[in-house]
Backbone as ProteinMPNN parsed JSONL, in Angstrom:
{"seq_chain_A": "XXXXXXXXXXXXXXXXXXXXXXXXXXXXXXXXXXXXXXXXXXXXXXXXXXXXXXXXXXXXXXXXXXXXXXXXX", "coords_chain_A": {"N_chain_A": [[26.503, -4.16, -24.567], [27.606, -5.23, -27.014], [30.318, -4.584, -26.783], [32.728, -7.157, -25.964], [34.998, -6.882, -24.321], [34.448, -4.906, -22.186], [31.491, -6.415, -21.32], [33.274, -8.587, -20.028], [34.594, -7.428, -18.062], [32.745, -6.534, -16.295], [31.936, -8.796, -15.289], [33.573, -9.586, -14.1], [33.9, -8.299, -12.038], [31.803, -8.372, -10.421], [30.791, -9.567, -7.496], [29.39, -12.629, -6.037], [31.424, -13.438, -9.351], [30.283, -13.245, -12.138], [29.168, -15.463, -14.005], [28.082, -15.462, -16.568], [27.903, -13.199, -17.872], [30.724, -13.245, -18.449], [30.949, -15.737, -19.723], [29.551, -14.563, -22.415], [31.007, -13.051, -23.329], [33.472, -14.553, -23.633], [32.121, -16.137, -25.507], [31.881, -14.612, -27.709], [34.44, -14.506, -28.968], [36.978, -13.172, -27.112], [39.87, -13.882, -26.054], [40.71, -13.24, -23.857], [38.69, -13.64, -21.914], [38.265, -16.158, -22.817], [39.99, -18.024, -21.308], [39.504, -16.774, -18.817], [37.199, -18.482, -18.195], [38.14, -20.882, -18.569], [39.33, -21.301, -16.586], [37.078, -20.663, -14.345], [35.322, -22.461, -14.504], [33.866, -26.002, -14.797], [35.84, -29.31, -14.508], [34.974, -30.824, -16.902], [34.779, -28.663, -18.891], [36.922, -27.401, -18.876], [39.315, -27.528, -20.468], [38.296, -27.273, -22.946], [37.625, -24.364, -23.311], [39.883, -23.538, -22.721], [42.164, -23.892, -24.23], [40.932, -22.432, -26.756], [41.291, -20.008, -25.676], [44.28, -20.234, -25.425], [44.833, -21.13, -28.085], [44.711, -17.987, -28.882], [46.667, -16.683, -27.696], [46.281, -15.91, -25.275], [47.829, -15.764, -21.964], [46.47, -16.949, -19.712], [44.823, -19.14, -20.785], [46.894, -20.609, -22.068], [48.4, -21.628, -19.511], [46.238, -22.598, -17.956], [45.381, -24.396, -19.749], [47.854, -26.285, -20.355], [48.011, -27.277, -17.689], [45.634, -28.595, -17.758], [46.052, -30.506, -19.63], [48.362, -31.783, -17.594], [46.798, -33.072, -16.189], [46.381, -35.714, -17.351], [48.629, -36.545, -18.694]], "CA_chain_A": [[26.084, -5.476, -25.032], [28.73, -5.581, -28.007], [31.158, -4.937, -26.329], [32.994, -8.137, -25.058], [36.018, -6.39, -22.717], [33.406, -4.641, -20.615], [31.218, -7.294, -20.681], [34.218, -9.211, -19.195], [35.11, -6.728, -16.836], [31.465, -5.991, -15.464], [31.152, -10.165, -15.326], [34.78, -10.446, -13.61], [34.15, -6.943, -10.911], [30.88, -8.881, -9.727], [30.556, -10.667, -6.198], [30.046, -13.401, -6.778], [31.806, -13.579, -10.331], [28.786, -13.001, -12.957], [29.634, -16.202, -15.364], [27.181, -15.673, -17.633], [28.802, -12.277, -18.429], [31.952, -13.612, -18.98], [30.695, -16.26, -21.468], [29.01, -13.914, -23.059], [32.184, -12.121, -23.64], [34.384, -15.536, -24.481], [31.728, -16.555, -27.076], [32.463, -13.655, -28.537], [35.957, -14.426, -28.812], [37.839, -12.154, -26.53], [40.956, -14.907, -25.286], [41.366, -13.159, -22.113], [37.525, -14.233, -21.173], [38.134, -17.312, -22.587], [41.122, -17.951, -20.256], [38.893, -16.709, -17.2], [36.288, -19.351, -18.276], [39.123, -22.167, -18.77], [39.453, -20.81, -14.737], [36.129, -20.988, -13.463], [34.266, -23.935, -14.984], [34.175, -27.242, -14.259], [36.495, -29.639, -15.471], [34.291, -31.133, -18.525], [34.647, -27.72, -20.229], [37.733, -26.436, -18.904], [40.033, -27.74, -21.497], [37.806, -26.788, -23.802], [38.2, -22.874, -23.121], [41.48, -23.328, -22.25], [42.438, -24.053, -25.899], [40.434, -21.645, -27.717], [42.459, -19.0, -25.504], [45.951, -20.453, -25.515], [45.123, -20.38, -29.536], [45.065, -16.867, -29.39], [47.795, -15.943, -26.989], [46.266, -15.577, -24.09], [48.674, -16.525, -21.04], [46.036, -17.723, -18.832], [44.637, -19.647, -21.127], [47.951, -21.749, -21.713], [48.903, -22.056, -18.163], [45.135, -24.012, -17.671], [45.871, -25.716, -20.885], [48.864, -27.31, -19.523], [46.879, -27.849, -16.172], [44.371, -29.807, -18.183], [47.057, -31.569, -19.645], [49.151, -32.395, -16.663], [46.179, -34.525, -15.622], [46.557, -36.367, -18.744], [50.608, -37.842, -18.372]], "C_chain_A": [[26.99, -6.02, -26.13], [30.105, -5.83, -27.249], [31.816, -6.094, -25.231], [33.606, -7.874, -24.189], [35.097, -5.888, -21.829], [32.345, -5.695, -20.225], [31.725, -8.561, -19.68], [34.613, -8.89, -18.517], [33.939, -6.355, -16.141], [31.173, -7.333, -14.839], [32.284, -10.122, -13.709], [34.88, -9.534, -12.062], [33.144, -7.611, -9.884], [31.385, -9.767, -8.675], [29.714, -11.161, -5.88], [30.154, -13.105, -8.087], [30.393, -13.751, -11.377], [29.267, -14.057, -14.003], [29.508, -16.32, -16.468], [27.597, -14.212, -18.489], [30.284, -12.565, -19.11], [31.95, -14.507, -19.945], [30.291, -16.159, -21.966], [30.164, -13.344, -24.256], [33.5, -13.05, -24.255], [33.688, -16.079, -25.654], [31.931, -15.648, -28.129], [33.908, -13.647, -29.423], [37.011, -14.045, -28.194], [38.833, -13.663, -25.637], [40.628, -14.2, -23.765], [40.394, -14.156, -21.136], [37.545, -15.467, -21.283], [39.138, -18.2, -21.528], [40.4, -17.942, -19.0], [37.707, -17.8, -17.562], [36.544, -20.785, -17.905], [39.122, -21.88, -16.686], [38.27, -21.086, -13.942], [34.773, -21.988, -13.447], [34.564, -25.255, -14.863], [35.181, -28.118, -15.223], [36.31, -30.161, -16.682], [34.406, -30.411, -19.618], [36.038, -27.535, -20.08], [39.279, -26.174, -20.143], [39.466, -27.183, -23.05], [38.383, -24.922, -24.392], [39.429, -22.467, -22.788], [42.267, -22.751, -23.767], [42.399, -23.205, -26.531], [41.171, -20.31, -27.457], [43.558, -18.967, -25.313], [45.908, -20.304, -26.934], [46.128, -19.066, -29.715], [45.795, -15.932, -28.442], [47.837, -16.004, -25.731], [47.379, -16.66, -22.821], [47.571, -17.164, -19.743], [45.322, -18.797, -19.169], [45.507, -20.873, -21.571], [48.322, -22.386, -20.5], [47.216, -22.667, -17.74], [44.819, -24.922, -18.661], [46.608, -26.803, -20.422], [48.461, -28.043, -18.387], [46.436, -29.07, -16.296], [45.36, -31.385, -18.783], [47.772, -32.292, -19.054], [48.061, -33.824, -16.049], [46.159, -35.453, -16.563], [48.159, -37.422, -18.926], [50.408, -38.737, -17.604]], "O_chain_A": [[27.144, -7.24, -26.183], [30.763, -6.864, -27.135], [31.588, -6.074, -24.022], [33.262, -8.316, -23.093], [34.947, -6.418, -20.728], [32.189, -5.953, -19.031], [31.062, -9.253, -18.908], [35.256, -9.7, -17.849], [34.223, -5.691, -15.145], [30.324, -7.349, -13.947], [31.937, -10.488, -12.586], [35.633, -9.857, -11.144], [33.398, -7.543, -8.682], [32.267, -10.601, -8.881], [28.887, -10.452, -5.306], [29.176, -12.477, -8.49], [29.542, -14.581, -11.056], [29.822, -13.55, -14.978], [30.201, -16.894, -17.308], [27.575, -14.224, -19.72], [30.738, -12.083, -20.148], [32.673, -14.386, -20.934], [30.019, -17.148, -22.647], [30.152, -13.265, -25.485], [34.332, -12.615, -25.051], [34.3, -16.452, -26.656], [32.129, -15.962, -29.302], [34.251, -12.882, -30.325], [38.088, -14.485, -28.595], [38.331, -14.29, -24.704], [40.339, -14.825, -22.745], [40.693, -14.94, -20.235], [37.093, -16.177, -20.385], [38.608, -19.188, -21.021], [40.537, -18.84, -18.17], [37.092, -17.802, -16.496], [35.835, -21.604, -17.32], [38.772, -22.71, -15.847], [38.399, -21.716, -12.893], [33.768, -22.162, -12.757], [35.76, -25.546, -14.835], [35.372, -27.827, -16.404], [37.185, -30.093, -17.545], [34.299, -30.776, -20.788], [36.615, -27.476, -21.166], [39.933, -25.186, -20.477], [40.141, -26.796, -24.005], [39.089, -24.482, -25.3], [39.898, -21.341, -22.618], [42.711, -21.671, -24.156], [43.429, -22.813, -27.08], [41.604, -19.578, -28.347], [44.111, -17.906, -25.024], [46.723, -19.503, -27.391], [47.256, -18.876, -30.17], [45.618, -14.716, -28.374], [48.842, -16.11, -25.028], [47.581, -17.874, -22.855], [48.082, -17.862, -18.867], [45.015, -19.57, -18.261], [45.039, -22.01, -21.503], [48.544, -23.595, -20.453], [47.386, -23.478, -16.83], [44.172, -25.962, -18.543], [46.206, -27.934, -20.15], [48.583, -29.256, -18.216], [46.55, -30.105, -15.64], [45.36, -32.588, -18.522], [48.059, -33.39, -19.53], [48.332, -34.964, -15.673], [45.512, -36.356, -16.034], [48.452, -38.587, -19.193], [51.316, -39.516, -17.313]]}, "name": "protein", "num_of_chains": 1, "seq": "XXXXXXXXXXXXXXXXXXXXXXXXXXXXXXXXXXXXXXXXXXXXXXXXXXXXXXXXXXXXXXXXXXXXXXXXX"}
């Protein structure tokens, strides 16, 4: 339950994708989850979570940053 990486890897192993695990695990902070969130949420948020994990490094979180942005030029 603390832990956010397994909660992000128990959310991300599920079929279908357990979402509610995984933003369990990006409110937490963990970039990677927020990155897979920026990935599987609609577009109202996705910029949102995009952000918070391109902040902090994450590469999938930049590459749907930019995404969000490209619709934007």
């Amino acid at each position: 339950d603390k832990d956010a990486r397994a909660l992000c890897f128990a959310g991300l192993v599920a079929r279908p994708i357990d979402q509610d695990l995984v933003k369990r695990a990006a409110d937490m902070g963990l970039p990677f989850a927020q990155g897979w969130m920026a990935e599987i949420m609609g577009q109202e948020d996705r910029a949102q979570w995009a952000k918070k994990a391109a902040d902090q490094g994450d590469a999938r979180g930049t590459c749907m940053l930019a995404l969000c942005l490209e619709v934007f030029v």
